[in-house]
Amino acid sequence: MSHATELFGDRTPSGDTMMRADADASAREAIRSAQQRLLSTSMLMRVSEETNPYPETQAEFGIDGVIDRLRKKLIVDVNHGASTITVTFAHNQGEKPAEMASNVVNCLVENFVTDMREAMGDTSAKYQRSLDRATKDTLEKPNRSENDLNEFRRVN
C-alpha cells in the first residue's frame, strides 16, 4: 500500500499568512470548514475527474462509488495548535500506486488552494465595489445639497 501526505495551512503560495496559530474559536472554525471543503462531494468529483484513481469502481458504481471510496481512503487531520491540515491518501491499486496516491493528494490540495484564492478575490472585489459606491455617494452628496439649497432659494 502506498501513501502520500501533504501538510499545508501555514502559508499560502503567495507567502501571506493563511492562518496563525492561535486558539480562538474563529481559527478553529476556519480549519474545520477547510476540512469539510476538502472532503466535499464537489471537491472529490474534481479530483476523480482529474486523476481517475478507481477506473473499475467508476465503471461499476459510477462517480458516487468513487467518491465513497475516496472518502474512505483520505485522511484529513487538523492540527489546531499549528493551524495546519495534513492530507493523507492510501492507494494500493494499479501499476504505480505511490504515484496515484501523490497525484490525488496534490490535486486535492491544489484545487483547495485555488478555490480559496478565488474566494478571497471575490471577497476583495465585493469590498472594492462597496467602497466605490460609498465614495461616489460621499462625493455626490455636496452637489445634491447645493442643488437642493439653490432650488429652495429659487422657490422662496
XYZ file of C-alpha atoms in Angstrom:
156
model
C 0.000 0.000 0.000
C 1.331 3.441 -0.919
C 0.648 6.627 0.981
C 1.028 10.279 0.069
C 0.844 13.082 2.588
C 0.864 16.842 2.271
C 0.909 19.340 5.112
C -0.481 22.793 4.448
C -2.204 25.727 6.053
C 0.729 27.664 7.471
C 1.250 29.827 4.386
C -0.499 30.399 1.110
C 1.603 30.029 -2.047
C 1.853 33.838 -2.200
C 3.662 33.817 1.139
C 0.967 35.608 3.129
C -0.030 34.136 6.439
C -3.101 31.975 5.873
C -3.897 31.088 9.471
C -1.941 31.989 12.600
C -1.504 29.544 15.420
C -3.965 30.987 17.863
C -6.515 29.079 19.813
C -9.529 31.302 19.267
C -12.779 29.830 18.047
C -12.737 31.537 14.655
C -9.392 29.954 13.712
C -10.610 26.520 14.766
C -13.826 27.022 12.811
C -11.887 28.097 9.713
C -9.829 24.921 9.827
C -12.902 22.739 10.387
C -14.536 24.448 7.435
C -11.466 23.771 5.295
C -11.570 20.125 6.327
C -15.211 19.891 5.248
C -14.490 21.570 1.907
C -11.621 19.160 1.249
C -13.948 16.184 1.637
C -16.948 17.752 -0.103
C -18.615 15.930 -2.965
C -17.790 18.676 -5.466
C -14.103 18.679 -4.499
C -13.834 14.894 -4.673
C -15.632 14.864 -8.048
C -12.981 17.220 -9.420
C -10.196 15.050 -8.019
C -11.795 11.958 -9.533
C -12.165 13.615 -12.936
C -8.552 14.816 -12.920
C -6.840 11.697 -11.537
C -9.204 8.756 -12.187
C -7.995 6.795 -9.136
C -10.546 3.957 -9.384
C -11.485 3.233 -13.010
C -13.036 -0.147 -12.128
C -15.205 1.395 -9.411
C -16.192 4.193 -11.797
C -17.299 1.665 -14.410
C -19.253 -0.452 -11.948
C -20.692 2.042 -9.453
C -20.316 5.439 -11.136
C -18.991 8.621 -9.598
C -20.809 8.047 -6.287
C -18.866 4.825 -5.766
C -15.585 6.601 -6.485
C -16.402 9.432 -4.093
C -17.329 6.981 -1.327
C -14.079 5.143 -1.859
C -12.031 8.362 -1.862
C -13.643 9.452 1.403
C -12.732 6.123 2.995
C -9.105 6.351 1.885
C -8.493 10.056 2.516
C -7.436 11.212 5.954
C -7.708 14.925 6.638
C -6.112 15.621 10.003
C -6.431 19.020 11.630
C -3.754 20.331 13.981
C -5.427 23.273 15.714
C -2.315 24.273 17.636
C -0.285 24.762 14.479
C -3.253 25.771 12.299
C -2.364 23.161 9.727
C -4.120 20.419 7.843
C -2.446 17.173 6.844
C -3.956 15.292 3.916
C -3.039 11.617 3.539
C -4.261 9.179 0.909
C -3.596 5.443 0.795
C -3.764 3.694 -2.574
C -2.943 0.101 -3.467
C -4.260 -0.404 -6.981
C -2.771 -0.100 -10.428
C 0.799 -0.243 -11.639
C 2.036 2.822 -9.783
C 0.083 3.175 -6.524
C 2.575 5.637 -4.977
C 2.300 7.926 -7.986
C -1.512 7.775 -7.902
C -1.561 8.492 -4.161
C 0.659 11.509 -4.712
C -1.436 12.706 -7.662
C -4.669 12.503 -5.656
C -3.252 14.426 -2.673
C -1.617 17.072 -4.861
C -4.762 17.511 -6.948
C -6.929 17.851 -3.855
C -4.670 20.438 -2.234
C -4.144 22.410 -5.462
C -7.905 22.601 -6.084
C -8.494 23.655 -2.484
C -5.868 26.423 -2.624
C -7.238 27.624 -5.980
C -10.767 27.754 -4.554
C -9.524 29.700 -1.527
C -7.714 32.223 -3.736
C -10.820 32.701 -5.863
C -12.984 33.138 -2.770
C -10.577 35.741 -1.389
C -10.580 37.512 -4.757
C -14.383 37.527 -4.849
C -14.493 38.966 -1.331
C -11.944 41.632 -2.204
C -13.874 42.596 -5.325
C -17.093 42.823 -3.287
C -15.451 45.133 -0.751
C -13.969 47.238 -3.540
C -17.394 47.698 -5.163
C -18.863 48.649 -1.797
C -16.101 51.207 -1.204
C -16.557 52.607 -4.716
C -20.303 53.098 -4.116
C -19.680 54.742 -0.740
C -17.059 57.061 -2.244
C -19.361 58.012 -5.110
C -22.223 58.738 -2.703
C -19.948 60.809 -0.483
C -18.672 62.849 -3.436
C -22.168 63.405 -4.833
C -23.705 64.434 -1.508
C -22.348 68.039 -1.518
C -23.637 68.506 -5.082
C -27.098 67.273 -4.097
C -27.113 69.545 -1.066
C -26.071 72.550 -3.121
C -28.725 71.777 -5.743
C -31.350 71.447 -3.001
C -30.267 74.779 -1.499
C -30.379 76.522 -4.884
C -33.816 75.044 -5.555
C -35.019 76.282 -2.150
C -33.685 79.804 -2.861
C -35.295 79.841 -6.296
C -38.694 78.788 -4.923
C -38.607 81.101 -1.916
